CSV table of C-alpha atoms in Angstrom, one decimal:
chain,number,residue,atom,x,y,z
K,687,MET,CA,104.6,26.3,79.0
K,688,VAL,CA,103.9,27.4,82.6
K,689,GLN,CA,104.5,24.7,85.2
K,690,GLN,CA,102.7,24.7,88.5
K,691,ASP,CA,103.3,23.1,91.9
K,692,VAL,CA,101.1,23.7,94.9
K,693,LYS,CA,102.6,24.4,98.3
K,694,GLN,CA,101.5,25.7,101.7
K,695,ASP,CA,103.1,28.6,103.5
K,696,GLY,CA,101.2,28.3,106.8
K,697,ARG,CA,98.7,31.0,105.9
K,698,ARG,CA,97.2,30.1,102.5
K,699,ASP,CA,97.8,27.8,99.6
K,700,TRP,CA,100.1,29.2,96.9
K,701,SER,CA,101.4,27.9,93.6
K,702,ASP,CA,104.9,28.0,92.2
K,703,GLN,CA,104.7,29.2,88.6
K,704,TYR,CA,107.7,28.8,86.2
K,705,TRP,CA,108.0,30.3,82.8
K,706,TRP,CA,110.7,31.2,80.2
K,707,SER,CA,111.9,34.6,79.2
K,708,HIS,CA,112.4,35.5,75.6
K,709,ASP,CA,116.2,34.9,76.1
K,710,GLY,CA,115.8,31.5,77.7
K,711,VAL,CA,115.9,32.4,81.5
K,712,ARG,CA,113.7,30.2,83.6
K,713,LEU,CA,111.7,32.5,85.9
K,714,HIS,CA,109.6,32.0,89.0
K,715,ALA,CA,106.5,33.5,90.7
K,716,ARG,CA,104.3,32.6,93.6
K,717,VAL,CA,100.5,32.7,92.9
K,718,TYR,CA,97.8,33.0,95.5
K,719,ALA,CA,94.5,32.0,94.0
K,720,GLY,CA,92.3,34.5,95.8
K,721,PRO,CA,88.8,33.9,97.1
K,722,GLU,CA,86.1,32.0,95.3
K,723,GLY,CA,84.3,34.2,92.8
K,724,SER,CA,87.3,36.5,92.2
K,725,ALA,CA,88.5,35.0,88.9
K,726,LYS,CA,87.1,37.8,86.8
K,727,ALA,CA,88.7,40.6,88.9
K,728,PRO,CA,92.1,41.9,87.7
K,729,PRO,CA,94.8,40.2,89.8
K,730,VAL,CA,97.3,42.1,91.9
K,731,LEU,CA,100.9,41.7,90.6
K,732,CYS,CA,103.5,42.2,93.4
K,733,MET,CA,107.1,43.1,92.3
K,734,PRO,CA,110.0,43.4,94.8
K,735,GLY,CA,112.9,45.7,95.1
K,736,LEU,CA,116.4,45.4,93.5
K,737,ALA,CA,117.9,42.9,95.9
K,738,ARG,CA,114.6,41.3,97.1
K,739,ASN,CA,112.5,38.3,96.2
K,740,ALA,CA,109.0,36.8,96.6
K,741,ARG,CA,109.5,36.4,100.4
K,742,ASP,CA,109.3,40.2,100.6
K,743,PHE,CA,105.5,39.7,100.2
K,744,GLU,CA,105.1,36.6,102.5
K,745,ALA,CA,102.9,38.6,104.8
K,746,LEU,CA,101.2,41.0,102.4
K,747,ALA,CA,100.4,38.6,99.6
K,748,PRO,CA,98.1,36.2,101.6
K,749,HIS,CA,96.4,39.3,103.1
K,750,VAL,CA,95.6,40.8,99.7
K,751,ALA,CA,94.6,37.3,98.4
K,752,GLN,CA,91.6,37.5,100.8
K,753,TYR,CA,90.2,39.8,98.1
K,754,ARG,CA,91.6,38.7,94.8
K,755,LYS,CA,94.3,36.7,93.0
K,756,VAL,CA,97.9,37.7,93.7
K,757,ILE,CA,101.0,37.0,91.6
K,758,VAL,CA,104.4,37.6,93.3
K,759,ILE,CA,107.2,38.0,90.8
K,760,GLU,CA,110.8,37.0,91.3
K,761,PHE,CA,112.9,39.0,88.8
K,762,ARG,CA,115.7,37.2,87.0
K,763,GLY,CA,118.7,36.6,89.3
K,764,ARG,CA,116.6,36.6,92.5
K,765,GLY,CA,115.1,33.8,94.6
K,766,GLU,CA,114.1,30.8,92.5
K,767,SER,CA,114.4,32.6,89.2
K,768,ALA,CA,117.5,31.6,87.3
K,769,TYR,CA,120.5,33.8,87.0
K,770,ALA,CA,121.0,35.5,83.6
K,771,LYS,CA,124.0,34.6,81.4
K,772,ASP,CA,124.3,38.2,80.4
K,773,PRO,CA,124.5,40.5,83.4
K,774,MET,CA,123.6,43.5,81.3
K,775,THR,CA,120.0,42.1,81.0
K,776,TYR,CA,119.6,43.1,84.7
K,777,VAL,CA,117.8,46.3,83.7
K,778,PRO,CA,114.1,47.5,84.0
K,779,LEU,CA,113.1,47.1,80.4
K,780,THR,CA,114.2,43.4,80.4
K,781,TYR,CA,112.2,42.9,83.7
K,782,VAL,CA,109.2,44.4,81.9
K,783,GLN,CA,109.6,41.9,79.0
K,784,ASP,CA,109.9,39.0,81.5
K,785,VAL,CA,106.7,40.0,83.3
K,786,VAL,CA,104.8,40.6,80.1
K,787,ALA,CA,105.8,37.1,79.0
K,788,LEU,CA,104.1,35.6,82.1
K,789,LEU,CA,101.0,37.8,81.8
K,790,ASP,CA,100.5,36.8,78.2
K,791,GLU,CA,101.1,33.1,79.0
K,792,LEU,CA,98.4,33.3,81.7
K,793,GLU,CA,96.2,35.4,79.4
K,794,ILE,CA,95.9,38.2,81.9
K,795,ALA,CA,94.5,41.2,80.1
K,796,GLN,CA,94.4,43.7,83.0
K,797,PHE,CA,96.0,43.8,86.4
K,798,ALA,CA,97.0,46.0,89.3
K,799,ALA,CA,100.5,46.3,90.6
K,800,ILE,CA,102.3,46.7,94.0
K,801,GLY,CA,105.9,47.6,93.3
K,802,THR,CA,108.6,48.3,95.8
K,803,SER,CA,111.5,50.5,94.6
K,804,LEU,CA,112.6,48.7,91.4
K,805,GLY,CA,109.2,47.0,91.2
K,806,GLY,CA,107.5,50.3,91.2
K,807,LEU,CA,109.8,51.5,88.3
K,808,VAL,CA,108.8,48.4,86.4
K,809,ALA,CA,105.1,49.2,87.1
K,810,MET,CA,105.5,52.7,85.7
K,811,LEU,CA,107.2,51.4,82.6
K,812,MET,CA,104.5,48.8,82.1
K,813,ALA,CA,101.9,51.6,82.3
K,814,ALA,CA,103.8,53.4,79.6
K,815,THR,CA,104.3,50.5,77.3
K,816,MET,CA,101.0,48.6,77.9
K,817,PRO,CA,98.2,51.3,77.7
K,818,GLY,CA,95.0,50.2,79.4
K,819,ARG,CA,96.3,47.0,81.0
K,820,LEU,CA,97.3,48.5,84.4
K,821,VAL,CA,94.2,49.3,86.4
K,822,GLY,CA,95.8,50.4,89.7
K,823,ALA,CA,99.2,50.7,91.3
K,824,VAL,CA,101.0,51.0,94.7
K,825,LEU,CA,104.4,52.7,94.3
K,826,ASN,CA,106.3,51.8,97.5
K,827,ASP,CA,109.0,54.4,98.2
K,828,VAL,CA,109.7,55.1,94.6
K,829,GLY,CA,108.7,57.6,91.8
K,830,PRO,CA,110.0,59.4,88.8
K,831,GLN,CA,112.3,61.6,90.8
K,832,LEU,CA,114.8,59.8,93.0
K,833,GLU,CA,117.4,61.2,95.4
K,834,THR,CA,121.1,60.9,94.4
K,835,ALA,CA,122.2,60.2,98.0
K,836,GLY,CA,120.0,57.2,98.3
K,837,LEU,CA,120.9,55.8,94.9
K,838,ASP,CA,124.6,56.1,95.7
K,839,ARG,CA,124.0,54.3,99.0
K,840,ILE,CA,122.4,51.4,97.1
K,841,ARG,CA,125.2,51.2,94.6
K,842,ASP,CA,127.7,51.0,97.4
K,843,TYR,CA,126.3,47.8,98.9
K,844,ILE,CA,124.6,45.9,96.0
K,845,GLY,CA,126.7,43.0,94.9
K,846,ALA,CA,129.1,43.4,97.9
K,847,GLY,CA,129.5,41.2,101.0
K,848,GLY,CA,130.3,37.6,101.7
K,849,SER,CA,128.7,34.9,103.8
K,850,GLN,CA,127.9,34.4,107.4
K,851,PRO,CA,128.1,31.2,109.5
K,852,THR,CA,124.7,31.5,111.2
K,853,TRP,CA,121.4,33.3,110.8
K,854,MET,CA,122.2,35.3,113.9
K,855,HIS,CA,125.5,36.5,112.5
K,856,ALA,CA,123.7,37.3,109.2
K,857,ALA,CA,121.0,39.3,111.0
K,858,ARG,CA,123.5,41.3,113.0
K,859,ALA,CA,125.5,42.1,109.8
K,860,PHE,CA,122.3,43.1,108.0
K,861,ALA,CA,121.3,45.3,110.9
K,862,GLU,CA,124.7,47.0,110.8
K,863,LEU,CA,124.2,47.8,107.1
K,864,ASN,CA,120.6,48.9,107.3
K,865,GLY,CA,120.1,50.2,110.8
K,866,SER,CA,119.3,53.7,109.6
K,867,VAL,CA,116.4,52.3,107.5
K,868,TYR,CA,114.6,50.6,110.4
K,869,PRO,CA,115.9,52.3,113.5
K,870,ALA,CA,113.3,50.8,115.8
K,871,TYR,CA,114.0,47.1,114.8
K,872,GLY,CA,115.1,44.6,117.4
K,873,ILE,CA,117.0,41.4,116.7
K,874,HIS,CA,113.9,39.4,116.0
K,875,ASP,CA,112.8,41.9,113.4
K,876,TRP,CA,116.2,41.7,111.8
K,877,LEU,CA,116.1,37.9,111.8
K,878,ARG,CA,112.7,38.0,110.0
K,879,LEU,CA,114.0,40.4,107.4
K,880,THR,CA,117.2,38.5,107.0
K,881,LYS,CA,115.3,35.3,106.3
K,882,ARG,CA,113.4,37.1,103.6
K,883,THR,CA,116.5,38.4,101.9
K,884,HIS,CA,119.1,35.6,102.4
K,885,ARG,CA,119.4,31.9,101.8
K,886,LEU,CA,121.3,28.9,103.2
K,887,THR,CA,123.9,27.5,100.8
K,888,PRO,CA,124.6,23.7,100.4
K,889,GLU,CA,127.8,24.4,102.3
K,890,GLY,CA,125.9,25.7,105.3
K,891,ARG,CA,126.6,29.4,104.9
K,892,ILE,CA,124.2,32.3,104.8
K,893,VAL,CA,124.3,34.6,101.7
K,894,THR,CA,122.1,37.2,100.0
K,895,ASP,CA,119.5,35.6,97.8
K,896,TYR,CA,120.4,37.2,94.5
K,897,ASP,CA,123.0,37.1,91.7
K,898,LYS,CA,125.7,39.7,92.6
K,899,GLN,CA,125.9,40.5,88.9
K,900,ILE,CA,122.7,42.5,89.2
K,901,ALA,CA,125.0,45.3,90.2
K,902,ALA,CA,126.8,45.3,86.8
K,903,PRO,CA,124.5,47.7,85.0
K,904,LEU,CA,124.6,50.1,87.9
K,905,ARG,CA,128.3,50.5,87.4
K,906,VAL,CA,128.2,51.4,83.7
K,907,PRO,CA,128.6,55.1,83.1
K,908,ASN,CA,125.3,56.3,81.5
K,909,GLY,CA,125.5,60.1,81.7
K,910,GLY,CA,124.0,60.3,85.1
K,911,ASP,CA,120.5,59.4,86.5
K,912,ALA,CA,119.3,63.0,85.8
K,913,GLY,CA,119.4,62.1,82.1
K,914,VAL,CA,116.5,59.7,82.4
K,915,ASP,CA,113.1,61.4,82.6
K,916,LEU,CA,110.6,59.0,84.2
K,917,TRP,CA,107.8,61.6,84.5
K,918,PRO,CA,106.2,60.5,81.2
K,919,ALA,CA,106.1,56.9,82.4
K,920,TYR,CA,104.6,58.0,85.7
K,921,ARG,CA,101.9,60.1,84.0
K,922,ALA,CA,101.0,57.1,81.9
K,923,LEU,CA,99.3,55.7,85.0
K,924,GLY,CA,96.6,58.2,84.3
K,925,ASP,CA,93.6,58.3,86.6
K,926,VAL,CA,93.8,54.7,88.0
K,927,PRO,CA,93.7,54.2,91.8
K,928,LEU,CA,97.3,55.1,92.8
K,929,LEU,CA,98.8,54.8,96.3
K,930,ILE,CA,102.3,56.3,96.9
K,931,LEU,CA,103.9,54.9,100.1
K,932,ARG,CA,106.9,56.9,101.4
K,933,GLY,CA,109.1,55.9,104.3
K,934,ALA,CA,109.3,59.0,106.5
K,935,LEU,CA,113.0,58.5,106.7
K,936,SER,CA,113.5,57.7,103.0
K,937,ASP,CA,116.6,58.8,101.2
K,938,ILE,CA,115.2,57.7,97.9
K,939,LEU,CA,111.8,59.4,97.6
K,940,SER,CA,111.6,62.9,99.1
K,941,ARG,CA,108.5,64.4,100.5
K,942,PRO,CA,108.4,67.2,97.8
K,943,ALA,CA,108.7,64.5,95.1
K,944,GLY,CA,105.8,62.6,96.6
K,945,GLU,CA,103.7,65.7,96.8
K,946,ARG,CA,104.4,66.6,93.2
K,947,MET,CA,103.4,63.0,92.2
K,948,VAL,CA,100.0,63.6,93.9
K,949,ALA,CA,99.6,66.9,92.2
K,950,GLU,CA,100.4,65.4,88.8
K,951,LEU,CA,97.7,62.6,88.8
K,952,SER,CA,94.1,62.8,90.0
K,953,GLY,CA,94.0,59.3,91.4
K,954,ALA,CA,97.1,59.6,93.4
K,955,ARG,CA,97.3,59.5,97.2
K,956,LEU,CA,100.4,59.9,99.4
K,957,VAL,CA,100.8,58.0,102.7
K,958,GLU,CA,103.9,58.4,104.8
K,959,VAL,CA,105.0,55.4,106.9
K,960,PRO,CA,106.5,56.7,110.2
K,961,GLY,CA,109.8,55.5,111.6
K,962,VAL,CA,111.2,53.7,108.5
K,963,GLY,CA,113.4,54.6,105.5
K,964,HIS,CA,113.7,52.9,102.1
K,965,ALA,CA,111.6,51.0,101.9
K,966,PRO,CA,108.6,50.2,104.1
K,967,THR,CA,108.0,46.5,104.3
K,968,MET,CA,104.3,47.1,103.9
K,969,ASP,CA,103.7,45.1,107.1
K,970,GLU,CA,103.4,48.4,109.0
K,971,THR,CA,99.9,49.3,110.3
K,972,GLU,CA,99.8,52.6,108.3
K,973,ALA,CA,100.9,50.9,105.1
K,974,ARG,CA,98.5,47.9,105.5
K,975,ALA,CA,95.5,50.2,106.1
K,976,ALA,CA,96.4,52.3,103.0
K,977,ILE,CA,96.8,49.2,100.8
K,978,ASP,CA,93.4,47.8,102.0
K,979,ALA,CA,91.7,51.1,101.0
K,980,TRP,CA,93.5,51.0,97.7
K,981,VAL,CA,92.4,47.4,97.0
K,982,ALA,CA,88.8,48.5,97.7
K,983,GLU,CA,89.0,51.0,94.9
K,984,LEU,CA,90.2,48.6,92.2
K,985,PRO,CA,87.7,47.5,89.5
K,986,GLN,CA,86.0,44.2,90.1
K,987,THR,CA,85.9,43.1,86.5
């Protein structure tokens, strides 16, 4: 049974939704109701990156909710979703099952998706395993062809690191780790991003807001990333409205890969976000304008 509590985030009412996975993990999502009269329109499902949570969409979600209902997922082991007992369930196919459980519970037949990095991979897998249910997608700095250098960088920091005594200390440490991703950020930008990605412990320390065991599957030898062909999953998106956002400095999604993605699908459009790497926050002017245009293309019923 889905439980619901209504809160206010200063911009728009949103509801906390809780549901259970098939293996007994209590999961969480934020739901923005959307404008009056939008109930029949397919909602927009927002899915964050590997080490991120619902706060990644704290600015974008209420903006999109001006037009239709928005559901912001927190994958298991992140934010208010419970940690998994088995760390080897921290894999994309399990995340797909978790999200499908919520969609079925809420009786959502069709939906659009905005996925950053891991969230975009989950969106592609949902297109491949749920034909006809996905009516549009934004793939934020991710695709079926990923750069080895960027994947290695992520593996190096996921699950590592300790705690910091203050938000300012945490922001400076986060900036040192990710300075090449957002080179134009000042300390206030880093504080905003740190508060999206970190939490305050009962002991008064600042830590990353995810289970460090999400890194466990990344460290298991699997024959190399090149052995997984994600192009069939990508092509399963078909001719739905598809926006591919690429950070101009990205070390995950190359420009040639993005251009090939556009060539493969008729509904695809590539927009580069200048001055940022992996991944754009989607608060950038160029990203927001592209997302607005994408929302306008989505079916109304």
